[in-house]
Amino acid sequence: MQVPVSLINSLEGIDGFDRHAFEQTHANAEAITSIRINPAKPSRLFDGSLNELTPVPWSRYGYYLPQRPSFTFDPLFHAGCYYVQEASSMFLEKAFEKIPQQDGPLKVLDLSAAPGGKSTHIQSLLPEGSLLVSNEVIKSRSSILRDNIIRWGSANVMVTNNDPAHFQSLEGFFDVIVVDAPCSGSGLFRREPEAIIEWSENAVQLCSQRQQRILADVWPALREGGTLIYSTCSFSPEEDEAILDWMQEEWQVKGIALEVPEHSGIVTTLSKNGLPGYRFWPHKVKGEGFFLTMVEKQDGVQGFAGKLRKKPDSVTKAEQKLLEPWIDMTDMSTVRHQQTVYAWPSPLAADFSLLLEKMRVVYSGVRLGELMRDKLVPDHALALSGLLRPAVPAASLDKDAAILYLQRRDFTAETAGRGWQTVNFQGYPLGWINALPNRINNYYPRELRILKDSPNS
Ligand code: SAM
């Protein structure tokens, strides 16, 4: 792997950079695999070997794996028990530790969120009652984001598909905005050597300008006193520390220092104006190249002043009765769009309604299902959420049957009587089946099914 010489030359003098070690680590291209567990779905991962794994020093939920298993053929992956995520990115957790939580729930925007690594992580870090808007500007990528949010199983997330500028209609709405910016990608060269071909000094300049545009577009949506977390997977200072200096020239910001675990190898750098940023050099940390910084906003409005105009449709009392046997509706509200019913956390219903009015919403809360002729046809998302009542029937599958189910193939299993039921692996629902007298109808979503043949078949 030949890292562009002009990139290497541009890194000379930056704290922590060591030309020889940097080149060496790219020549060796060690493959590092890490996962982050879902605390809402604690499970016996990798046959119970979690305790023997090395933790990622900057995340309570992150672990390194000694080798890369086949995640595709692990049903717990499909159940949303963990997310496969590059370790350096998990440093986001240290930024969230610095956000004052005593003031109660937070309104958070993850602006460039697909495929959902940061959003699922943020979801695990937020105080009770918080709202997460997980946005992705590219439509096809917003569907992948939605699928990962559904798998994670949380009800307080709204997935949107908006341009950063659209958030200007929500002036002062958010307490925290995360911008994991599109960048020139040099930090991921070890994993994606083909990205080297796309890299050029010109691309770095274009990315830097785009990052400024994105930040300028979304800045009004952050309230005064709110927090901006900015990150890239680029080594280039034009996309990292120089962006901090640009922010300080444009707005009133205060840099926030984060706690760096001892001996972790993370390097604190200072922008020209003295604001701190955190660099992950692959020759110093067990992870890929990454940069993260956090600032407090000291200008702008103190909060959102707009009003909600129209509430979405709700379900009737009779329809509510249909939902009761399936769903624990404590603190949840139901809304409907045509025949589709969604559950929203009641304390967030006004915020969700406002966002529905102003944004292009791809998904919100938990999709419960379709109301059809006095029946609920349950949705896949309901199975993966924490809202199902324990009394809803479930069939337990062994690993082979679970894989066949996830491939949408025929499988045999002891069902929990007839009718709708979830299929569970090690206690975690994978999706729905409808057991008929002579066959099992598999309702795993076609677009999510495993296409590969199982290694054991
Ligand atoms: N945060 C994601 C995660 O942790 O899984 C990774 C985000 S990736 C580094 C950057 C994202 O920015 C991509 O999903 C890309 O589609 C999106 N993006 C591209 N152009 C953008 C723009 N002009 N404004 C905002 N986001 C953009």
CSV table of C-alpha atoms and ligand atoms in Angstrom, one decimal:
chain,number,residue,atom,x,y,z
A,1,MET,CA,0.0,0.0,0.0
A,2,GLN,CA,1.5,3.3,-1.1
A,3,VAL,CA,0.2,6.3,0.8
A,4,PRO,CA,0.5,9.4,-1.3
A,5,VAL,CA,3.8,11.2,-0.6
A,6,SER,CA,2.0,14.6,-0.7
A,7,LEU,CA,-0.3,13.4,2.1
A,8,ILE,CA,2.7,12.2,4.2
A,9,ASN,CA,4.6,15.5,3.6
A,10,SER,CA,1.5,17.5,4.7
A,11,LEU,CA,1.4,15.6,8.1
A,12,GLU,CA,5.0,16.5,9.0
A,13,GLY,CA,5.1,18.5,12.2
A,14,ILE,CA,1.7,17.5,13.5
A,15,ASP,CA,1.8,16.2,17.1
A,16,GLY,CA,2.1,12.4,17.2
A,17,PHE,CA,3.0,12.0,13.5
A,18,ASP,CA,6.0,9.7,12.9
A,19,ARG,CA,6.8,9.2,9.2
A,20,HIS,CA,8.5,5.9,9.5
A,21,ALA,CA,6.0,4.3,11.9
A,22,PHE,CA,3.1,5.7,9.9
A,23,GLU,CA,4.4,4.2,6.6
A,24,GLN,CA,5.2,1.0,8.4
A,25,THR,CA,1.7,0.6,9.8
A,26,HIS,CA,0.2,1.1,6.4
A,27,ALA,CA,2.6,-1.4,4.8
A,28,ASN,CA,1.6,-4.0,7.3
A,29,ALA,CA,-2.1,-3.1,7.2
A,30,GLU,CA,-3.1,-5.1,10.3
A,31,ALA,CA,-6.8,-5.9,10.2
A,32,ILE,CA,-8.5,-4.8,13.4
A,33,THR,CA,-12.0,-6.0,14.2
A,34,SER,CA,-14.1,-4.4,16.9
A,35,ILE,CA,-17.7,-4.5,18.0
A,36,ARG,CA,-19.9,-2.4,20.3
A,37,ILE,CA,-22.5,-4.1,22.3
A,38,ASN,CA,-26.1,-3.0,22.7
A,39,PRO,CA,-26.7,-2.5,26.4
A,40,ALA,CA,-30.5,-2.7,25.8
A,41,LYS,CA,-30.0,-6.3,24.5
A,42,PRO,CA,-27.4,-7.9,26.8
A,43,SER,CA,-26.6,-11.3,25.4
A,44,ARG,CA,-24.2,-14.2,25.4
A,45,LEU,CA,-22.1,-13.0,22.5
A,46,PHE,CA,-19.6,-15.2,20.7
A,47,ASP,CA,-20.5,-18.2,22.8
A,48,GLY,CA,-19.9,-16.3,26.0
A,49,SER,CA,-16.4,-15.2,25.3
A,50,LEU,CA,-17.0,-11.5,25.9
A,51,ASN,CA,-15.2,-11.5,29.2
A,52,GLU,CA,-12.0,-12.8,27.5
A,53,LEU,CA,-12.0,-10.0,24.9
A,54,THR,CA,-9.9,-6.9,25.1
A,55,PRO,CA,-12.0,-3.8,25.8
A,56,VAL,CA,-11.7,-0.7,23.7
A,57,PRO,CA,-10.1,1.7,26.3
A,58,TRP,CA,-12.4,4.6,25.5
A,59,SER,CA,-15.7,2.9,25.4
A,60,ARG,CA,-17.7,0.9,28.0
A,61,TYR,CA,-19.3,-1.0,25.2
A,62,GLY,CA,-16.5,-1.6,22.8
A,63,TYR,CA,-14.4,-4.8,22.4
A,64,TYR,CA,-11.7,-6.0,20.0
A,65,LEU,CA,-12.2,-9.4,18.5
A,66,PRO,CA,-9.1,-11.6,18.0
A,67,GLN,CA,-10.3,-12.4,14.4
A,68,ARG,CA,-13.2,-11.4,12.2
A,69,PRO,CA,-16.0,-13.9,12.5
A,70,SER,CA,-18.7,-14.2,9.9
A,71,PHE,CA,-21.1,-11.6,11.3
A,72,THR,CA,-23.6,-12.5,8.6
A,73,PHE,CA,-24.1,-16.0,10.1
A,74,ASP,CA,-24.4,-14.8,13.6
A,75,PRO,CA,-28.2,-14.5,14.5
A,76,LEU,CA,-27.3,-12.1,17.4
A,77,PHE,CA,-25.9,-9.6,14.9
A,78,HIS,CA,-29.3,-9.6,13.1
A,79,ALA,CA,-31.1,-9.3,16.5
A,80,GLY,CA,-29.3,-6.0,17.1
A,81,CYS,CA,-27.3,-7.3,20.1
A,82,TYR,CA,-24.1,-5.6,18.8
A,83,TYR,CA,-22.8,-3.3,16.0
A,84,VAL,CA,-19.6,-3.9,14.1
A,85,GLN,CA,-17.7,-0.6,14.5
A,86,GLU,CA,-14.2,0.7,14.0
A,87,ALA,CA,-12.7,1.3,17.4
A,88,SER,CA,-11.4,4.8,17.1
A,89,SER,CA,-14.9,6.1,16.3
A,90,MET,CA,-16.1,5.0,19.7
A,91,PHE,CA,-14.2,7.9,21.2
A,92,LEU,CA,-17.5,9.8,20.7
A,93,GLU,CA,-18.4,8.3,24.1
A,94,LYS,CA,-15.8,10.5,25.8
A,95,ALA,CA,-17.4,13.6,24.2
A,96,PHE,CA,-20.8,12.5,25.5
A,97,GLU,CA,-19.4,12.1,29.0
A,98,LYS,CA,-18.7,15.9,29.0
A,99,ILE,CA,-22.3,16.9,28.1
A,100,PRO,CA,-24.1,18.1,31.3
A,101,GLN,CA,-26.8,15.5,31.9
A,102,GLN,CA,-28.3,16.9,35.1
A,103,ASP,CA,-30.6,19.2,33.1
A,104,GLY,CA,-32.5,16.1,31.9
A,105,PRO,CA,-33.2,14.7,28.5
A,106,LEU,CA,-31.3,16.0,25.4
A,107,LYS,CA,-32.3,16.8,21.9
A,108,VAL,CA,-29.5,15.5,19.7
A,109,LEU,CA,-29.0,15.7,15.9
A,110,ASP,CA,-26.6,13.3,14.2
A,111,LEU,CA,-26.3,15.1,10.9
A,112,SER,CA,-24.4,12.7,8.7
A,113,ALA,CA,-25.5,9.5,10.2
A,114,ALA,CA,-25.5,6.6,7.7
A,115,PRO,CA,-24.9,3.7,8.1
A,116,GLY,CA,-25.6,4.4,11.8
A,117,GLY,CA,-22.4,3.6,13.8
A,118,LYS,CA,-22.5,6.9,15.7
A,119,SER,CA,-26.3,7.0,16.0
A,120,THR,CA,-26.6,3.6,17.6
A,121,HIS,CA,-23.8,4.5,19.9
A,122,ILE,CA,-25.4,7.9,20.9
A,123,GLN,CA,-28.6,6.0,21.5
A,124,SER,CA,-26.9,3.9,24.1
A,125,LEU,CA,-25.4,7.0,25.8
A,126,LEU,CA,-28.4,9.4,26.1
A,127,PRO,CA,-30.2,10.1,29.3
A,128,GLU,CA,-33.7,8.7,29.6
A,129,GLY,CA,-36.3,10.6,27.7
A,130,SER,CA,-33.9,12.1,25.1
A,131,LEU,CA,-34.6,12.5,21.4
A,132,LEU,CA,-32.2,11.5,18.6
A,133,VAL,CA,-32.7,12.8,15.1
A,134,SER,CA,-30.6,10.6,12.9
A,135,ASN,CA,-30.2,12.3,9.5
A,136,GLU,CA,-28.7,11.2,6.2
A,137,VAL,CA,-28.8,13.4,3.1
A,138,ILE,CA,-28.3,10.5,0.6
A,139,LYS,CA,-31.6,8.7,0.2
A,140,SER,CA,-30.4,5.2,-0.4
A,141,ARG,CA,-28.1,5.5,2.6
A,142,SER,CA,-30.9,6.7,4.8
A,143,SER,CA,-32.7,3.4,4.2
A,144,ILE,CA,-29.6,1.5,5.5
A,145,LEU,CA,-29.6,3.9,8.5
A,146,ARG,CA,-33.3,3.2,9.2
A,147,ASP,CA,-32.7,-0.6,9.1
A,148,ASN,CA,-29.8,-0.3,11.6
A,149,ILE,CA,-31.9,1.9,13.9
A,150,ILE,CA,-34.7,-0.6,13.8
A,151,ARG,CA,-32.3,-3.4,14.6
A,152,TRP,CA,-31.0,-1.5,17.6
A,153,GLY,CA,-34.6,-1.5,18.9
A,154,SER,CA,-35.0,2.0,20.3
A,155,ALA,CA,-38.2,4.1,20.1
A,156,ASN,CA,-36.8,7.6,20.6
A,157,VAL,CA,-35.2,8.0,17.2
A,158,MET,CA,-36.4,9.8,14.1
A,159,VAL,CA,-34.6,9.1,10.9
A,160,THR,CA,-34.7,11.9,8.4
A,161,ASN,CA,-33.4,12.5,4.9
A,162,ASN,CA,-32.6,16.2,4.7
A,163,ASP,CA,-30.0,18.5,3.5
A,164,PRO,CA,-28.1,20.2,6.4
A,165,ALA,CA,-29.6,23.6,5.4
A,166,HIS,CA,-33.1,22.3,6.0
A,167,PHE,CA,-32.4,22.2,9.7
A,168,GLN,CA,-32.4,26.0,9.7
A,169,SER,CA,-36.1,25.9,10.2
A,170,LEU,CA,-35.4,24.5,13.6
A,171,GLU,CA,-33.4,27.4,15.0
A,172,GLY,CA,-32.1,26.7,18.5
A,173,PHE,CA,-33.9,23.3,18.7
A,174,PHE,CA,-30.9,21.0,19.5
A,175,ASP,CA,-28.8,20.7,22.6
A,176,VAL,CA,-26.2,18.6,20.8
A,177,ILE,CA,-25.2,18.3,17.1
A,178,VAL,CA,-22.8,15.7,15.9
A,179,VAL,CA,-21.2,16.2,12.5
A,180,ASP,CA,-19.3,13.1,11.5
A,181,ALA,CA,-18.4,14.9,8.2
A,182,PRO,CA,-17.9,13.4,4.8
A,183,CYS,CA,-14.1,13.7,4.2
A,184,SER,CA,-11.2,12.7,2.1
A,185,GLY,CA,-11.0,9.4,4.0
A,186,SER,CA,-7.2,9.0,4.5
A,187,GLY,CA,-7.8,7.6,8.0
A,188,LEU,CA,-9.4,4.5,6.4
A,189,PHE,CA,-6.7,3.7,3.8
A,190,ARG,CA,-5.6,0.6,5.7
A,191,ARG,CA,-9.2,-0.8,5.4
A,192,GLU,CA,-10.1,0.6,2.1
A,193,PRO,CA,-6.9,0.8,0.0
A,194,GLU,CA,-9.0,1.7,-3.1
A,195,ALA,CA,-9.8,5.0,-1.4
A,196,ILE,CA,-6.1,6.0,-2.1
A,197,ILE,CA,-7.0,6.4,-5.8
A,198,GLU,CA,-9.7,8.9,-5.0
A,199,TRP,CA,-7.4,10.9,-2.7
A,200,SER,CA,-5.7,14.2,-3.9
A,201,GLU,CA,-4.7,17.5,-2.4
A,202,ASN,CA,-7.5,19.0,-4.4
A,203,ALA,CA,-10.0,16.6,-2.8
A,204,VAL,CA,-8.8,17.6,0.6
A,205,GLN,CA,-9.5,21.3,-0.2
A,206,LEU,CA,-12.9,20.5,-1.6
A,207,CYS,CA,-13.8,18.4,1.5
A,208,SER,CA,-12.6,21.2,3.8
A,209,GLN,CA,-14.8,23.7,2.0
A,210,ARG,CA,-17.8,21.3,2.1
A,211,GLN,CA,-17.2,20.7,5.8
A,212,GLN,CA,-17.4,24.5,6.4
A,213,ARG,CA,-20.6,24.7,4.3
A,214,ILE,CA,-22.2,21.8,6.2
A,215,LEU,CA,-21.3,23.4,9.6
A,216,ALA,CA,-22.5,26.8,8.6
A,217,ASP,CA,-25.8,25.3,7.4
A,218,VAL,CA,-26.6,23.4,10.6
A,219,TRP,CA,-25.1,25.9,13.1
A,220,PRO,CA,-28.4,27.9,13.6
A,221,ALA,CA,-30.2,24.7,14.7
A,222,LEU,CA,-27.9,24.4,17.8
A,223,ARG,CA,-29.0,26.4,20.8
A,224,GLU,CA,-26.7,28.8,22.7
A,225,GLY,CA,-24.8,26.8,25.3
A,226,GLY,CA,-25.3,23.6,23.2
A,227,THR,CA,-22.5,21.3,22.1
A,228,LEU,CA,-21.1,20.6,18.7
A,229,ILE,CA,-19.1,17.4,18.2
A,230,TYR,CA,-17.2,17.4,14.9
A,231,SER,CA,-15.2,14.4,13.6
A,232,THR,CA,-13.6,13.1,10.4
A,233,CYS,CA,-11.6,10.1,9.3
A,234,SER,CA,-9.1,12.3,7.6
A,235,PHE,CA,-5.5,13.0,8.7
A,236,SER,CA,-5.4,16.3,6.8
A,237,PRO,CA,-5.2,19.3,9.1
A,238,GLU,CA,-7.3,21.3,6.6
A,239,GLU,CA,-10.2,19.0,7.6
A,240,ASP,CA,-9.4,18.8,11.3
A,241,GLU,CA,-7.7,21.5,13.3
A,242,ALA,CA,-8.1,24.2,10.5
A,243,ILE,CA,-11.9,23.6,10.7
A,244,LEU,CA,-11.7,24.5,14.4
A,245,ASP,CA,-9.9,27.7,13.6
A,246,TRP,CA,-12.5,28.5,11.0
A,247,MET,CA,-15.3,28.0,13.5
A,248,GLN,CA,-13.6,30.3,15.9
A,249,GLU,CA,-13.3,33.0,13.3
A,250,GLU,CA,-17.0,32.6,12.3
A,251,TRP,CA,-18.7,32.2,15.6
A,252,GLN,CA,-18.3,32.4,19.4
A,253,VAL,CA,-17.2,29.0,20.5
A,254,LYS,CA,-15.4,27.5,23.5
A,255,GLY,CA,-13.2,24.5,23.2
A,256,ILE,CA,-14.0,21.5,25.5
A,257,ALA,CA,-11.2,19.3,26.7
A,258,LEU,CA,-12.0,15.5,26.8
A,259,GLU,CA,-10.6,12.9,29.1
A,260,VAL,CA,-8.0,10.7,27.3
A,261,PRO,CA,-7.5,7.3,28.9
A,262,GLU,CA,-3.9,6.8,30.0
A,263,HIS,CA,-1.6,4.9,27.7
A,264,SER,CA,-4.3,4.8,25.0
A,265,GLY,CA,-2.0,6.5,22.4
A,266,ILE,CA,-4.6,9.2,21.6
A,267,VAL,CA,-2.9,12.5,20.8
A,268,THR,CA,-4.3,15.9,21.9
A,269,THR,CA,-3.6,18.5,19.3
A,270,LEU,CA,-4.3,22.3,19.5
A,271,SER,CA,-5.6,24.3,16.6
A,272,LYS,CA,-3.7,27.6,15.9
A,273,ASN,CA,-6.2,29.4,18.2
A,274,GLY,CA,-5.6,26.9,20.9
A,275,LEU,CA,-8.8,24.7,20.7
A,276,PRO,CA,-8.2,21.0,21.5
A,277,GLY,CA,-8.8,18.2,19.1
A,278,TYR,CA,-8.0,14.5,19.5
A,279,ARG,CA,-6.1,12.5,16.9
A,280,PHE,CA,-6.0,8.8,16.4
A,281,TRP,CA,-2.8,7.8,14.6
A,282,PRO,CA,-2.9,4.1,13.6
A,283,HIS,CA,0.8,3.7,14.6
A,284,LYS,CA,-0.2,4.8,18.1
A,285,VAL,CA,-3.7,3.4,18.8
A,286,LYS,CA,-5.4,0.1,18.1
A,287,GLY,CA,-7.8,1.6,15.6
A,288,GLU,CA,-7.9,3.6,12.3
A,289,GLY,CA,-7.2,7.2,11.6
A,290,PHE,CA,-9.8,9.5,13.3
A,291,PHE,CA,-10.1,13.1,14.5
A,292,LEU,CA,-12.7,14.4,17.0
A,293,THR,CA,-13.3,17.7,18.6
A,294,MET,CA,-16.0,19.3,20.7
A,295,VAL,CA,-17.0,23.0,21.2
A,296,GLU,CA,-19.7,24.8,23.2
A,297,LYS,CA,-21.8,27.3,21.2
A,298,GLN,CA,-21.7,30.8,22.8
A,299,ASP,CA,-23.9,32.7,20.4
A,300,GLY,CA,-27.3,32.3,18.9
A,301,VAL,CA,-30.8,31.8,20.4
A,302,GLN,CA,-31.4,30.0,23.7
A,303,GLY,CA,-34.0,27.6,22.5
A,304,PHE,CA,-36.6,26.8,19.8
A,305,ALA,CA,-39.4,29.4,19.7
A,306,GLY,CA,-41.5,27.9,16.9
A,307,LYS,CA,-45.0,26.4,17.4
A,308,LEU,CA,-46.5,23.1,16.3
A,309,ARG,CA,-49.3,23.6,13.9
A,310,LYS,CA,-50.9,20.3,13.3
A,311,LYS,CA,-51.0,17.0,15.3
A,312,PRO,CA,-50.7,13.8,13.3
A,313,ASP,CA,-53.7,11.4,13.2
A,314,SER,CA,-54.1,9.1,16.2
A,315,VAL,CA,-55.8,5.7,16.4
A,316,THR,CA,-59.4,5.2,17.6
A,317,LYS,CA,-60.2,3.7,20.9
A,318,ALA,CA,-61.3,0.5,19.2
A,319,GLU,CA,-58.0,0.3,17.3
A,320,GLN,CA,-56.1,1.0,20.5
A,321,LYS,CA,-57.8,-2.1,22.0
A,322,LEU,CA,-56.4,-4.2,19.1
A,323,LEU,CA,-52.9,-3.1,19.9
A,324,GLU,CA,-53.1,-3.7,23.6
A,325,PRO,CA,-52.4,-7.5,23.6
A,326,TRP,CA,-49.2,-6.9,21.6
A,327,ILE,CA,-47.6,-3.8,23.0
A,328,ASP,CA,-46.8,-2.3,26.3
A,329,MET,CA,-48.1,1.2,25.7
A,330,THR,CA,-46.9,2.7,29.0
A,331,ASP,CA,-45.8,6.2,28.2
A,332,MET,CA,-46.3,5.6,24.5
A,333,SER,CA,-48.6,7.4,22.1
A,334,THR,CA,-49.9,5.9,18.8
A,335,VAL,CA,-50.0,7.8,15.5
A,336,ARG,CA,-51.1,6.5,12.2
A,337,HIS,CA,-50.2,7.2,8.6
A,338,GLN,CA,-53.0,5.6,6.5
A,339,GLN,CA,-53.1,2.0,7.7
A,340,THR,CA,-49.7,2.0,9.3
A,341,VAL,CA,-49.4,2.6,13.1
A,342,TYR,CA,-46.4,3.9,14.9
A,343,ALA,CA,-45.6,4.2,18.6
A,344,TRP,CA,-43.9,7.3,19.8
A,345,PRO,CA,-42.7,8.0,23.4
A,346,SER,CA,-45.4,10.3,24.8
A,347,PRO,CA,-43.0,12.9,26.2
A,348,LEU,CA,-41.5,13.2,22.7
A,349,ALA,CA,-44.8,13.3,20.8
A,350,ALA,CA,-44.8,17.1,20.3
A,351,ASP,CA,-41.2,17.1,19.1
A,352,PHE,CA,-41.8,14.2,16.8
A,353,SER,CA,-44.9,16.0,15.4
A,354,LEU,CA,-42.9,19.1,14.8
A,355,LEU,CA,-40.2,17.2,13.0
A,356,LEU,CA,-42.8,15.4,10.9
A,357,GLU,CA,-44.1,18.8,9.8
A,358,LYS,CA,-40.7,20.3,9.0
A,359,MET,CA,-38.5,17.4,7.8
A,360,ARG,CA,-38.5,14.6,5.3
A,361,VAL,CA,-39.0,11.7,7.8
A,362,VAL,CA,-38.0,8.2,6.8
A,363,TYR,CA,-38.9,6.5,10.1
A,364,SER,CA,-40.0,7.5,13.6
A,365,GLY,CA,-40.4,5.7,16.9
A,366,VAL,CA,-41.4,2.1,16.4
A,367,ARG,CA,-43.5,1.0,13.4
A,368,LEU,CA,-46.1,-1.4,15.0
A,369,GLY,CA,-47.8,-2.7,11.9
A,370,GLU,CA,-50.7,-2.3,9.6
A,371,LEU,CA,-54.3,-2.2,10.7
A,372,MET,CA,-56.3,-4.5,8.4
A,373,ARG,CA,-59.9,-5.5,8.9
A,374,ASP,CA,-59.8,-5.3,12.7
A,375,LYS,CA,-56.5,-7.0,13.0
A,376,LEU,CA,-52.9,-5.8,13.4
A,377,VAL,CA,-50.4,-7.3,11.0
A,378,PRO,CA,-47.3,-6.8,13.1
A,379,ASP,CA,-44.2,-5.1,11.7
A,380,HIS,CA,-40.7,-6.4,11.7
A,381,ALA,CA,-39.7,-3.3,13.8
A,382,LEU,CA,-42.1,-4.2,16.5
A,383,ALA,CA,-40.4,-7.6,17.0
A,384,LEU,CA,-37.0,-5.9,17.3
A,385,SER,CA,-38.2,-3.2,19.7
A,386,GLY,CA,-38.5,-3.5,23.4
A,387,LEU,CA,-42.2,-2.8,23.3
A,388,LEU,CA,-43.6,-6.3,22.8
A,389,ARG,CA,-45.5,-7.7,25.7
A,390,PRO,CA,-43.8,-10.8,27.2
A,391,ALA,CA,-47.1,-12.7,26.6
A,392,VAL,CA,-46.7,-12.5,22.8
A,393,PRO,CA,-45.9,-16.0,21.7
A,394,ALA,CA,-42.4,-16.8,20.7
A,395,ALA,CA,-40.7,-19.9,19.1
A,396,SER,CA,-37.1,-20.5,20.1
A,397,LEU,CA,-34.8,-21.4,17.2
A,398,ASP,CA,-31.4,-23.1,17.3
A,399,LYS,CA,-28.7,-21.5,15.2
A,400,ASP,CA,-29.2,-23.6,12.1
A,401,ALA,CA,-33.0,-22.9,12.0
A,402,ALA,CA,-32.3,-19.2,12.8
A,403,ILE,CA,-30.0,-18.9,9.8
A,404,LEU,CA,-32.6,-20.6,7.6
A,405,TYR,CA,-35.2,-18.2,8.9
A,406,LEU,CA,-32.9,-15.2,8.2
A,407,GLN,CA,-32.4,-16.6,4.6
A,408,ARG,CA,-36.2,-16.8,4.3
A,409,ARG,CA,-35.9,-20.5,3.6
A,410,ASP,CA,-38.1,-23.3,5.0
A,411,PHE,CA,-37.1,-24.5,8.5
A,412,THR,CA,-38.6,-26.7,11.1
A,413,ALA,CA,-39.2,-25.6,14.6
A,414,GLU,CA,-41.5,-26.2,17.5
A,415,THR,CA,-43.8,-23.3,17.2
A,416,ALA,CA,-45.7,-21.6,20.0
A,417,GLY,CA,-49.1,-22.9,18.8
A,418,ARG,CA,-50.7,-21.4,15.8
A,419,GLY,CA,-50.8,-17.8,14.5
A,420,TRP,CA,-48.4,-14.8,14.8
A,421,GLN,CA,-45.3,-15.3,16.9
A,422,THR,CA,-41.8,-14.0,17.0
A,423,VAL,CA,-38.9,-16.4,16.4
A,424,ASN,CA,-36.2,-15.9,19.0
A,425,PHE,CA,-32.5,-16.8,19.1
A,426,GLN,CA,-31.1,-17.0,22.7
A,427,GLY,CA,-34.1,-15.0,23.8
A,428,TYR,CA,-33.9,-12.2,21.3
A,429,PRO,CA,-36.5,-11.8,18.5
A,430,LEU,CA,-35.3,-12.0,14.9
A,431,GLY,CA,-38.7,-11.3,13.3
A,432,TRP,CA,-42.1,-12.8,12.8
A,433,ILE,CA,-43.7,-16.0,11.6
A,434,ASN,CA,-47.3,-17.0,11.2
A,435,ALA,CA,-47.7,-20.7,12.0
A,436,LEU,CA,-50.5,-22.3,10.0
A,437,PRO,CA,-51.8,-25.8,10.5
A,438,ASN,CA,-49.6,-27.2,7.7
A,439,ARG,CA,-46.8,-24.7,7.2
A,440,ILE,CA,-44.9,-21.8,8.7
A,441,ASN,CA,-45.1,-18.5,6.8
A,442,ASN,CA,-41.8,-16.6,7.1
A,443,TYR,CA,-42.2,-12.8,7.5
A,444,TYR,CA,-38.6,-11.9,7.7
A,445,PRO,CA,-38.3,-8.8,5.4
A,446,ARG,CA,-37.2,-9.9,1.9
A,447,GLU,CA,-34.8,-6.9,1.6
A,448,LEU,CA,-32.9,-7.9,4.7
A,449,ARG,CA,-32.6,-11.6,4.1
A,450,ILE,CA,-29.1,-13.3,4.0
A,451,LEU,CA,-28.3,-13.9,0.4
A,452,LYS,CA,-25.2,-16.0,0.9
A,453,ASP,CA,-25.3,-19.8,1.4
A,454,SER,CA,-24.5,-20.8,4.9
A,455,PRO,CA,-20.9,-22.1,5.4
A,456,ASN,CA,-22.4,-25.3,6.9
A,457,SER,CA,-24.7,-26.0,4.0
B,1,SAM,N1,-21.7,8.8,11.1
B,1,SAM,C1,-21.7,7.6,10.2
B,1,SAM,C2,-21.5,6.4,11.1
B,1,SAM,O1,-20.8,6.5,12.2
B,1,SAM,O2,-21.9,5.3,10.7
B,1,SAM,C3,-20.7,7.7,9.1
B,1,SAM,C4,-20.8,9.0,8.3
B,1,SAM,S1,-19.8,9.2,7.0
B,1,SAM,C5,-18.3,9.6,7.7
B,1,SAM,C6,-20.3,10.7,6.3
B,1,SAM,C7,-21.7,10.8,5.8
B,1,SAM,O3,-22.0,12.1,5.3
B,1,SAM,C8,-22.1,9.8,4.7
B,1,SAM,O4,-23.2,9.0,5.1
B,1,SAM,C9,-22.5,10.7,3.6
B,1,SAM,O5,-23.5,10.2,2.8
B,1,SAM,C10,-22.9,12.0,4.3
B,1,SAM,N2,-22.8,13.2,3.4
B,1,SAM,C11,-22.3,13.3,2.2
B,1,SAM,N3,-22.4,14.5,1.7
B,1,SAM,C12,-23.0,15.3,2.7
B,1,SAM,C13,-23.4,16.6,2.8
B,1,SAM,N4,-23.3,17.5,1.9
B,1,SAM,N5,-24.0,17.0,4.0
B,1,SAM,C14,-24.2,16.1,5.0
B,1,SAM,N6,-23.8,14.8,4.9
B,1,SAM,C15,-23.2,14.4,3.8
